[in-house]
Amino acid sequence: MNTINLNDCSITTFLDSGADENNILEVHSDIIKLSNESLYSLVNNNENLLMFPNTIEETSDKLDNDYIFTISPSKNDSSPNELLNLKIQTSKIMGFIGVDNTQININSRFESSKNNFFLHYMLQKICHVNLFDLNHFAGEANSLDIFIYFFPLFLKQAMRKGVYRAYKTYKHNDSALRGSIDVPRHIKDNTPFYGSIAYKSREISFDNNVTELIRHTIEYIKAKPGFRTILEGDKDVKEAVKIIVSVTNSYNKSKRKIVLEANRKPICHPYYKDFSNLQSLCKIILNHKKLQYSNKGKQVYGILFDGSWLWEEYVGMILGKCGFIHPENKERKGGIRLFDKDIDESFDRNTRKIYPDFYKPNDFILDAKYKSLENGVGREDLYQVISYMHTMRIDEGGYIYPHKYDEKNSIDRFKLNSLGYGGNLSVIGFSIPQDTTTYKDFCRSMLTNEEQLVKYIETSCV
């Protein structure tokens, strides 16, 4: 398995990406297949390539027309091999992608080292598991095991909508007819006639092909050495697993192939989009060997993340300890009304609301930005937070963004005093350690920075 390492929103060459010069032709042949398709096309045409958030429309900047990366000639002549000089330019997407015999890791641009600790740390915090215990994609035996680590995240996301329900056909043979008569079965089973009627009925059921697929995946993970604990690391995941087990009464381990065949068609209902992605993930996990050793010409698989979404979710976990509320903009939950009563529909048909990234009632508003703000805040971002502060009558507002580690100060910040109605605007740079040699040291530094951020927020709220 060939491996190359890239950073999001960056430009690098094949030479600097870590590509093996001896296999450069194979690497180039594999990844060129991803460079000429839009993100929307790739995700929709490859069921084993998953996107989180679960639809491209939910990404922060509507990335559907973006490429994962593009490849172009370079003016760099440092290597005699022209392929090694080709430029790879990435977009705002991070993640892990496999294409044929090449693995592509796209990490965060806010970490200058090649350890890739920052992406793994954010995923660990959000998934509640340690993603760095395994050397993922290092060999054929575990090249797809990383998908298992995302199962709790996808399961919890899907179960927010409740248990998936679907029509299921039941066969009956009794006197309480409540469906269509199954004539062949009735003649076979009820001759001579003793009062029972063979019939079929279609009823809404929690025990269906999709929940059975999820149950088979749960049992597969439980049986896989070293993976059982990922189902026990979070109370919401434990509860979701418990519910799925309780509703899948017809589970039978020997029917796994039948259940997989019954799930060939993806869920199409938009309400159950989260379950559609969970369904795809379950099929990838259960088809592990089949996917790994497939001889098809273009085998694309992986999990992609919107960097802005990842950063916002990670910041939300820190600020939640300080009592901050995180409105769900995509779900249209937790919004703040701009006006005190309904107004003329010709002016505002949707009773307009605002959705700050994070706010603490009467104290603080914060906007999470996955981009450098060291050279200033953009005009639209500036106006947005100031309008939030004015509408919600909160004097403290600001922005939090990742920046490269400064040994003197793990929380880089400055304040601006607003004119007019007043108020303070903070620009907070959350430091990402750069020179740690072990993941344990990186985690220790990040925890220290998190504590300092909480302390700074609490001090500002006084």
Short mmCIF file of C-alpha atoms in Angstrom, two decimals:
data_model
loop_
_atom_site.label_atom_id
_atom_site.label_comp_id
_atom_site.label_asym_id
_atom_site.label_seq_id
_atom_site.Cartn_x
_atom_site.Cartn_y
_atom_site.Cartn_z
CA MET A 1 0.00 0.00 0.00
CA ASN A 2 1.45 3.37 -1.06
CA THR A 3 0.89 6.33 1.27
CA ILE A 4 1.06 10.11 0.71
CA ASN A 5 0.42 12.85 3.27
CA LEU A 6 -1.15 16.21 2.42
CA ASN A 7 -2.54 19.21 4.33
CA ASP A 8 -5.85 20.91 3.62
CA CYS A 9 -5.79 24.25 1.73
CA SER A 10 -2.16 23.72 0.80
CA ILE A 11 0.08 23.17 -2.21
CA THR A 12 2.76 20.49 -2.24
CA THR A 13 4.59 18.26 -4.72
CA PHE A 14 4.65 14.50 -5.04
CA LEU A 15 8.22 14.65 -3.75
CA ASP A 16 7.24 16.51 -0.56
CA SER A 17 4.14 14.39 0.02
CA GLY A 18 6.22 11.36 0.92
CA ALA A 19 5.45 9.40 -2.23
CA ASP A 20 7.86 6.53 -2.88
CA GLU A 21 9.97 7.36 -5.93
CA ASN A 22 10.07 3.68 -6.87
CA ASN A 23 6.26 3.53 -7.05
CA ILE A 24 5.59 7.03 -8.33
CA LEU A 25 3.95 5.82 -11.54
CA GLU A 26 1.47 3.71 -9.60
CA VAL A 27 0.75 6.50 -7.11
CA HIS A 28 0.19 9.01 -9.90
CA SER A 29 -2.04 6.58 -11.80
CA ASP A 30 -4.17 6.03 -8.68
CA ILE A 31 -4.68 9.57 -7.39
CA ILE A 32 -5.15 11.19 -10.81
CA LYS A 33 -8.55 9.45 -10.77
CA LEU A 34 -9.64 11.75 -7.93
CA SER A 35 -8.28 15.01 -9.30
CA ASN A 36 -10.73 15.62 -12.13
CA GLU A 37 -14.04 15.05 -10.34
CA SER A 38 -15.95 17.41 -8.07
CA LEU A 39 -16.47 16.44 -4.45
CA TYR A 40 -20.20 16.10 -5.12
CA SER A 41 -19.59 13.70 -8.00
CA LEU A 42 -17.07 11.59 -6.11
CA VAL A 43 -19.25 11.16 -3.02
CA ASN A 44 -22.38 10.38 -5.03
CA ASN A 45 -20.68 7.95 -7.43
CA ASN A 46 -18.72 6.01 -4.81
CA GLU A 47 -20.85 4.53 -2.05
CA ASN A 48 -17.72 3.62 -0.06
CA LEU A 49 -16.62 7.27 0.10
CA LEU A 50 -18.40 8.96 2.99
CA MET A 51 -18.68 12.63 3.88
CA PHE A 52 -19.17 14.11 7.33
CA PRO A 53 -21.30 16.16 7.93
CA ASN A 54 -23.58 13.72 6.19
CA THR A 55 -24.39 15.86 3.16
CA ILE A 56 -22.22 18.28 1.22
CA GLU A 57 -25.04 20.80 1.53
CA GLU A 58 -24.37 20.84 5.30
CA THR A 59 -20.72 21.79 4.94
CA SER A 60 -19.79 25.28 6.00
CA ASP A 61 -19.07 26.65 2.54
CA LYS A 62 -21.13 24.37 0.27
CA LEU A 63 -18.13 22.48 -1.06
CA ASP A 64 -20.02 20.48 -3.72
CA ASN A 65 -18.20 22.08 -6.68
CA ASP A 66 -14.76 21.87 -5.07
CA TYR A 67 -12.24 19.17 -5.85
CA ILE A 68 -10.60 17.16 -3.09
CA PHE A 69 -7.38 18.19 -4.79
CA THR A 70 -6.07 19.19 -8.19
CA ILE A 71 -2.82 18.19 -9.92
CA SER A 72 -0.85 20.58 -12.12
CA PRO A 73 2.72 21.05 -13.43
CA SER A 74 5.29 22.70 -11.19
CA LYS A 75 8.17 25.04 -11.99
CA ASN A 76 10.27 23.18 -9.45
CA ASP A 77 13.09 21.31 -11.21
CA SER A 78 14.70 19.79 -8.11
CA SER A 79 14.04 16.24 -9.27
CA PRO A 80 14.79 14.68 -12.66
CA ASN A 81 11.52 12.75 -12.48
CA GLU A 82 8.80 15.05 -13.84
CA LEU A 83 6.05 13.27 -11.86
CA LEU A 84 7.77 14.10 -8.57
CA ASN A 85 7.58 17.80 -9.47
CA LEU A 86 3.81 17.84 -10.06
CA LYS A 87 1.87 20.13 -7.69
CA ILE A 88 -1.02 18.82 -5.58
CA GLN A 89 -3.37 21.57 -4.38
CA THR A 90 -5.92 20.59 -1.72
CA SER A 91 -9.25 22.17 -0.73
CA LYS A 92 -10.90 22.60 2.69
CA ILE A 93 -11.46 18.86 3.10
CA MET A 94 -9.54 16.60 5.49
CA GLY A 95 -9.73 12.85 5.87
CA PHE A 96 -8.56 9.45 4.72
CA ILE A 97 -9.03 8.24 1.14
CA GLY A 98 -8.01 4.97 -0.45
CA VAL A 99 -7.95 4.61 -4.22
CA ASP A 100 -6.81 1.27 -5.61
CA ASN A 101 -3.38 0.68 -4.03
CA THR A 102 -2.74 4.21 -2.68
CA GLN A 103 -3.74 5.73 0.66
CA ILE A 104 -4.08 9.54 0.88
CA ASN A 105 -4.10 11.22 4.30
CA ILE A 106 -5.23 14.87 4.26
CA ASN A 107 -4.43 16.53 7.56
CA SER A 108 -4.75 19.98 9.09
CA ARG A 109 -2.67 22.86 7.74
CA PHE A 110 -2.39 24.21 11.30
CA GLU A 111 0.19 21.58 12.15
CA SER A 112 3.57 21.97 10.53
CA SER A 113 4.97 18.60 11.60
CA LYS A 114 4.21 15.36 9.78
CA ASN A 115 2.88 13.62 12.89
CA ASN A 116 -0.72 14.58 12.03
CA PHE A 117 -1.61 14.74 15.72
CA PHE A 118 -4.12 17.59 15.46
CA LEU A 119 -6.60 15.85 13.12
CA HIS A 120 -6.43 12.66 15.17
CA TYR A 121 -6.91 14.61 18.39
CA MET A 122 -10.07 16.37 17.16
CA LEU A 123 -11.49 13.07 15.87
CA GLN A 124 -10.64 11.37 19.15
CA LYS A 125 -12.49 14.05 21.11
CA ILE A 126 -15.55 13.95 18.84
CA CYS A 127 -15.68 10.14 18.44
CA HIS A 128 -14.75 9.45 22.09
CA VAL A 129 -12.13 6.89 21.06
CA ASN A 130 -8.37 6.86 20.61
CA LEU A 131 -7.72 6.83 16.88
CA PHE A 132 -3.98 6.82 17.30
CA ASP A 133 -3.56 3.38 18.88
CA LEU A 134 -3.41 1.68 15.49
CA ASN A 135 -1.03 2.40 12.65
CA HIS A 136 -3.92 2.78 10.22
CA PHE A 137 -3.43 1.74 6.62
CA ALA A 138 0.09 0.56 7.40
CA GLY A 139 -0.58 -2.90 6.07
CA GLU A 140 -3.19 -4.94 4.26
CA ALA A 141 -4.46 -6.60 7.42
CA ASN A 142 -5.87 -3.42 8.94
CA SER A 143 -6.11 -1.06 5.98
CA LEU A 144 -9.87 -0.57 6.44
CA ASP A 145 -10.13 -0.90 10.23
CA ILE A 146 -10.31 2.88 10.64
CA PHE A 147 -13.93 2.77 9.43
CA ILE A 148 -14.88 0.87 12.58
CA TYR A 149 -13.73 3.79 14.71
CA PHE A 150 -16.28 6.06 13.08
CA PHE A 151 -19.20 3.71 13.68
CA PRO A 152 -20.12 5.26 17.10
CA LEU A 153 -20.15 8.76 15.59
CA PHE A 154 -22.38 7.76 12.68
CA LEU A 155 -24.64 5.66 14.94
CA LYS A 156 -25.16 8.49 17.43
CA GLN A 157 -25.83 10.96 14.63
CA ALA A 158 -28.43 8.68 13.02
CA MET A 159 -30.20 7.80 16.26
CA ARG A 160 -30.97 11.47 16.93
CA LYS A 161 -33.91 10.88 14.56
CA GLY A 162 -35.05 7.85 16.58
CA VAL A 163 -34.94 4.22 15.46
CA TYR A 164 -35.26 3.69 11.71
CA ARG A 165 -38.73 2.42 10.76
CA ALA A 166 -39.74 0.66 7.58
CA TYR A 167 -42.55 -1.49 6.21
CA LYS A 168 -41.98 -5.20 6.66
CA THR A 169 -43.96 -8.12 5.27
CA TYR A 170 -45.20 -10.63 7.85
CA LYS A 171 -46.62 -14.07 7.15
CA HIS A 172 -49.55 -15.22 9.29
CA ASN A 173 -51.68 -18.31 9.58
CA ASP A 174 -54.61 -17.72 11.92
CA SER A 175 -58.29 -16.82 11.93
CA ALA A 176 -57.79 -13.06 12.47
CA LEU A 177 -57.46 -12.06 8.81
CA ARG A 178 -55.85 -8.59 8.50
CA GLY A 179 -54.05 -8.64 5.16
CA SER A 180 -54.00 -10.22 1.70
CA ILE A 181 -54.62 -13.97 1.48
CA ASP A 182 -51.61 -16.02 0.39
CA VAL A 183 -53.52 -18.59 -1.72
CA PRO A 184 -50.66 -21.05 -2.52
CA ARG A 185 -49.52 -21.15 1.11
CA HIS A 186 -53.12 -21.39 2.35
CA ILE A 187 -53.80 -24.43 0.15
CA LYS A 188 -50.52 -26.04 1.21
CA ASP A 189 -50.81 -25.44 4.98
CA ASN A 190 -54.57 -25.44 5.58
CA THR A 191 -55.87 -28.48 3.72
CA PRO A 192 -58.11 -29.78 5.10
CA PHE A 193 -59.53 -26.48 6.39
CA TYR A 194 -59.63 -26.08 10.18
CA GLY A 195 -60.43 -22.36 10.42
CA SER A 196 -56.96 -20.79 9.91
CA ILE A 197 -56.18 -18.59 6.91
CA ALA A 198 -52.70 -18.03 5.45
CA TYR A 199 -52.21 -14.35 4.67
CA LYS A 200 -49.58 -11.59 4.48
CA SER A 201 -49.55 -8.13 6.03
CA ARG A 202 -47.27 -5.09 5.68
CA GLU A 203 -46.63 -3.24 8.91
CA ILE A 204 -44.28 -0.54 10.12
CA SER A 205 -41.51 -2.20 12.11
CA PHE A 206 -38.35 -1.27 13.98
CA ASP A 207 -36.97 -4.71 13.11
CA ASN A 208 -36.17 -4.22 9.43
CA ASN A 209 -33.33 -4.65 6.94
CA VAL A 210 -31.55 -1.46 8.04
CA THR A 211 -31.68 -2.05 11.80
CA GLU A 212 -30.67 -5.67 11.19
CA LEU A 213 -27.65 -4.40 9.24
CA ILE A 214 -26.71 -2.11 12.14
CA ARG A 215 -27.11 -5.05 14.56
CA HIS A 216 -24.85 -7.26 12.44
CA THR A 217 -22.24 -4.48 12.46
CA ILE A 218 -22.47 -4.13 16.24
CA GLU A 219 -21.95 -7.88 16.70
CA TYR A 220 -19.07 -7.84 14.19
CA ILE A 221 -17.33 -5.07 16.14
CA LYS A 222 -17.91 -6.85 19.46
CA ALA A 223 -16.27 -9.99 18.09
CA LYS A 224 -13.25 -8.18 16.61
CA PRO A 225 -10.28 -8.21 19.03
CA GLY A 226 -9.48 -4.80 20.49
CA PHE A 227 -12.54 -2.99 19.12
CA ARG A 228 -15.35 -3.81 21.56
CA THR A 229 -14.51 -0.85 23.80
CA ILE A 230 -15.46 1.73 21.14
CA LEU A 231 -19.10 0.81 21.78
CA GLU A 232 -18.72 1.56 25.47
CA GLY A 233 -16.87 4.88 25.53
CA ASP A 234 -19.89 7.19 25.40
CA LYS A 235 -23.23 6.92 27.21
CA ASP A 236 -25.22 7.97 24.12
CA VAL A 237 -23.51 5.27 22.04
CA LYS A 238 -24.12 2.65 24.73
CA GLU A 239 -27.80 3.60 24.82
CA ALA A 240 -28.07 3.49 21.02
CA VAL A 241 -26.48 0.03 20.92
CA LYS A 242 -28.86 -1.13 23.63
CA ILE A 243 -31.88 0.11 21.68
CA ILE A 244 -30.77 -1.51 18.40
CA VAL A 245 -30.19 -4.84 20.15
CA SER A 246 -33.62 -4.67 21.82
CA VAL A 247 -35.56 -4.05 18.56
CA THR A 248 -33.77 -6.58 16.32
CA ASN A 249 -35.43 -9.71 17.64
CA SER A 250 -34.97 -11.61 14.37
CA TYR A 251 -31.16 -11.21 14.40
CA ASN A 252 -29.35 -14.33 13.20
CA LYS A 253 -25.59 -14.28 12.68
CA SER A 254 -25.82 -16.82 9.85
CA LYS A 255 -28.01 -14.44 7.80
CA ARG A 256 -25.39 -11.69 7.41
CA LYS A 257 -25.06 -12.18 3.64
CA ILE A 258 -28.85 -12.09 3.25
CA VAL A 259 -29.04 -8.83 5.24
CA LEU A 260 -26.23 -7.27 3.18
CA GLU A 261 -28.01 -8.24 -0.04
CA ALA A 262 -31.25 -6.72 1.28
CA ASN A 263 -29.38 -3.42 1.85
CA ARG A 264 -27.93 -3.10 -1.65
CA LYS A 265 -30.35 -0.26 -2.34
CA PRO A 266 -29.47 2.86 -0.30
CA ILE A 267 -32.03 4.73 1.79
CA CYS A 268 -33.34 7.63 -0.30
CA HIS A 269 -35.68 9.45 2.08
CA PRO A 270 -34.10 12.83 3.00
CA TYR A 271 -35.33 12.57 6.61
CA TYR A 272 -33.21 9.46 7.05
CA LYS A 273 -30.04 10.82 5.40
CA ASP A 274 -28.09 10.08 8.57
CA PHE A 275 -29.23 6.47 8.44
CA SER A 276 -28.26 6.32 4.76
CA ASN A 277 -24.67 7.20 5.68
CA LEU A 278 -24.72 4.76 8.59
CA GLN A 279 -26.02 2.09 6.20
CA SER A 280 -23.09 2.76 3.82
CA LEU A 281 -20.58 2.63 6.69
CA CYS A 282 -22.00 -0.67 7.95
CA LYS A 283 -21.68 -2.20 4.48
CA ILE A 284 -18.04 -1.05 4.25
CA ILE A 285 -17.25 -2.61 7.64
CA LEU A 286 -19.01 -5.90 6.93
CA ASN A 287 -17.57 -6.12 3.40
CA HIS A 288 -14.07 -5.48 4.75
CA LYS A 289 -12.23 -8.24 2.91
CA LYS A 290 -14.36 -8.03 -0.20
CA LEU A 291 -13.60 -4.31 -0.53
CA GLN A 292 -9.93 -4.70 0.33
CA TYR A 293 -9.15 -7.37 -2.25
CA SER A 294 -11.46 -6.16 -4.99
CA ASN A 295 -9.90 -6.26 -8.46
CA LYS A 296 -12.17 -3.62 -9.95
CA GLY A 297 -10.46 -0.88 -11.91
CA LYS A 298 -11.36 2.07 -9.69
CA GLN A 299 -11.83 1.24 -6.03
CA VAL A 300 -12.39 4.44 -4.00
CA TYR A 301 -13.14 4.36 -0.29
CA GLY A 302 -12.66 6.67 2.66
CA ILE A 303 -14.10 9.21 5.07
CA LEU A 304 -13.89 12.95 4.42
CA PHE A 305 -14.46 15.82 6.84
CA ASP A 306 -15.23 19.48 6.41
CA GLY A 307 -12.41 21.11 8.40
CA SER A 308 -14.65 23.97 9.56
CA TRP A 309 -17.21 21.49 10.91
CA LEU A 310 -14.55 19.50 12.77
CA TRP A 311 -13.11 22.63 14.38
CA GLU A 312 -16.55 23.90 15.39
CA GLU A 313 -17.50 20.56 16.97
CA TYR A 314 -14.20 20.39 18.85
CA VAL A 315 -14.53 23.96 20.17
CA GLY A 316 -18.10 23.14 21.18
CA MET A 317 -16.86 20.35 23.45
CA ILE A 318 -14.57 22.81 25.26
CA LEU A 319 -17.10 25.63 25.57
CA GLY A 320 -19.81 23.24 26.73
CA LYS A 321 -17.91 23.05 30.03
CA CYS A 322 -18.40 26.82 30.43
CA GLY A 323 -22.17 26.74 29.94
CA PHE A 324 -22.18 27.84 26.28
CA ILE A 325 -25.11 26.94 24.02
CA HIS A 326 -24.39 25.62 20.52
CA PRO A 327 -27.43 26.30 18.26
CA GLU A 328 -28.00 23.71 15.52
CA ASN A 329 -28.17 25.89 12.43
CA LYS A 330 -28.56 22.98 9.98
CA GLU A 331 -31.42 21.56 12.06
CA ARG A 332 -32.93 25.05 12.51
CA LYS A 333 -32.84 24.62 16.29
CA GLY A 334 -31.83 27.12 18.97
CA GLY A 335 -32.08 30.25 16.82
CA ILE A 336 -32.58 33.75 18.25
CA ARG A 337 -35.36 35.90 16.78
CA LEU A 338 -34.36 39.24 15.31
CA PHE A 339 -37.78 40.85 15.88
CA ASP A 340 -40.08 40.84 18.86
CA LYS A 341 -43.16 39.77 16.87
CA ASP A 342 -44.20 38.42 13.48
CA ILE A 343 -43.99 41.00 10.71
CA ASP A 344 -45.31 41.36 7.20
CA GLU A 345 -44.51 38.22 5.15
CA SER A 346 -43.45 40.32 2.20
CA PHE A 347 -40.55 41.56 4.32
CA ASP A 348 -39.64 38.39 6.22
CA ARG A 349 -41.42 35.16 5.29
CA ASN A 350 -39.45 32.93 7.65
CA THR A 351 -39.62 34.96 10.87
CA ARG A 352 -35.88 35.51 10.61
CA LYS A 353 -33.53 34.11 13.26
CA ILE A 354 -29.81 34.31 13.94
CA TYR A 355 -27.64 31.32 14.83
CA PRO A 356 -24.40 32.24 16.63
CA ASP A 357 -21.92 29.37 16.75
CA PHE A 358 -21.76 29.60 20.54
CA TYR A 359 -23.25 31.88 23.14
CA LYS A 360 -23.61 32.10 26.88
CA PRO A 361 -26.82 33.98 27.74
CA ASN A 362 -26.14 37.53 28.88
CA ASP A 363 -22.37 36.94 28.87
CA PHE A 364 -20.49 35.96 25.70
CA ILE A 365 -20.87 35.21 21.97
CA LEU A 366 -18.16 33.30 20.09
CA ASP A 367 -17.79 32.44 16.41
CA ALA A 368 -15.51 29.50 15.50
CA LYS A 369 -13.33 30.13 12.44
CA TYR A 370 -11.16 27.44 10.87
CA LYS A 371 -8.84 29.95 9.26
CA SER A 372 -6.05 32.25 10.34
CA LEU A 373 -7.17 35.59 11.80
CA GLU A 374 -3.68 36.81 12.69
CA ASN A 375 -3.90 39.47 9.97
CA GLY A 376 -7.39 40.65 10.90
CA VAL A 377 -11.04 39.64 10.74
CA GLY A 378 -12.97 39.80 7.48
CA ARG A 379 -15.66 42.40 6.97
CA GLU A 380 -18.62 39.99 6.90
CA ASP A 381 -17.37 38.07 9.96
CA LEU A 382 -16.91 41.33 11.83
CA TYR A 383 -20.39 42.63 11.06
CA GLN A 384 -21.95 39.26 11.84
CA VAL A 385 -20.73 39.01 15.43
CA ILE A 386 -21.38 42.70 16.16
CA SER A 387 -24.99 42.28 14.98
CA TYR A 388 -25.33 39.20 17.21
CA MET A 389 -24.05 41.19 20.21
CA HIS A 390 -26.47 44.03 19.50
CA THR A 391 -29.50 41.75 18.98
CA MET A 392 -28.82 39.65 22.10
CA ARG A 393 -27.66 42.62 24.23
CA ILE A 394 -24.36 40.92 25.11
CA ASP A 395 -21.24 43.01 25.72
CA GLU A 396 -18.63 40.31 25.09
CA GLY A 397 -18.16 38.74 21.66
CA GLY A 398 -15.41 37.38 19.52
CA TYR A 399 -13.79 34.72 17.37
CA ILE A 400 -11.77 31.61 18.12
CA TYR A 401 -9.40 30.16 15.54
CA PRO A 402 -6.48 27.67 15.52
CA HIS A 403 -2.97 29.06 15.20
CA LYS A 404 0.49 27.56 15.36
CA TYR A 405 2.04 27.12 18.76
CA ASP A 406 3.62 30.06 20.55
CA GLU A 407 5.64 28.89 23.56
CA LYS A 408 5.15 32.21 25.35
CA ASN A 409 1.37 32.14 25.24
CA SER A 410 -0.87 29.17 24.49
CA ILE A 411 -3.89 31.46 24.12
CA ASP A 412 -3.16 34.38 21.79
CA ARG A 413 -5.76 37.11 22.18
CA PHE A 414 -6.48 40.78 21.78
CA LYS A 415 -9.55 42.90 22.43
CA LEU A 416 -11.23 45.64 20.46
CA ASN A 417 -13.54 48.14 22.13
CA SER A 418 -16.64 48.75 20.03
CA LEU A 419 -17.94 52.27 19.55
CA GLY A 420 -21.65 53.10 19.42
CA TYR A 421 -23.45 50.91 21.97
CA GLY A 422 -20.09 49.65 23.27
CA GLY A 423 -18.89 46.12 23.96
CA ASN A 424 -15.65 44.16 23.66
CA LEU A 425 -14.65 42.07 20.67
CA SER A 426 -12.02 39.36 21.36
CA VAL A 427 -9.93 37.57 18.75
CA ILE A 428 -8.72 34.35 20.38
CA GLY A 429 -6.03 32.22 18.80
CA PHE A 430 -6.05 28.69 20.21
CA SER A 431 -2.50 27.36 19.95
CA ILE A 432 -1.79 24.04 18.24
CA PRO A 433 1.49 22.48 19.48
CA GLN A 434 4.01 22.00 16.68
CA ASP A 435 7.11 20.33 18.06
CA THR A 436 5.81 17.47 20.20
CA THR A 437 7.42 14.14 19.35
CA THR A 438 4.78 11.85 20.87
CA TYR A 439 1.01 11.87 20.76
CA LYS A 440 0.92 11.72 24.56
CA ASP A 441 2.90 14.97 24.80
CA PHE A 442 0.63 16.56 22.19
CA CYS A 443 -2.48 15.62 24.19
CA ARG A 444 -0.94 16.99 27.37
CA SER A 445 -0.20 20.34 25.69
CA MET A 446 -3.69 20.50 24.16
CA LEU A 447 -5.34 19.85 27.54
CA THR A 448 -3.28 22.68 29.05
CA ASN A 449 -4.37 25.02 26.26
CA GLU A 450 -8.01 23.99 26.74
CA GLU A 451 -7.78 24.81 30.45
CA GLN A 452 -6.32 28.22 29.67
CA LEU A 453 -9.10 28.90 27.16
CA VAL A 454 -11.76 28.02 29.73
CA LYS A 455 -10.02 30.25 32.29
CA TYR A 456 -9.88 33.16 29.85
CA ILE A 457 -13.57 32.78 28.93
CA GLU A 458 -14.67 32.58 32.54
CA THR A 459 -12.61 35.64 33.44
CA SER A 460 -14.12 37.61 30.55
CA CYS A 461 -17.64 36.64 31.61
CA VAL A 462 -17.22 38.08 35.10
#
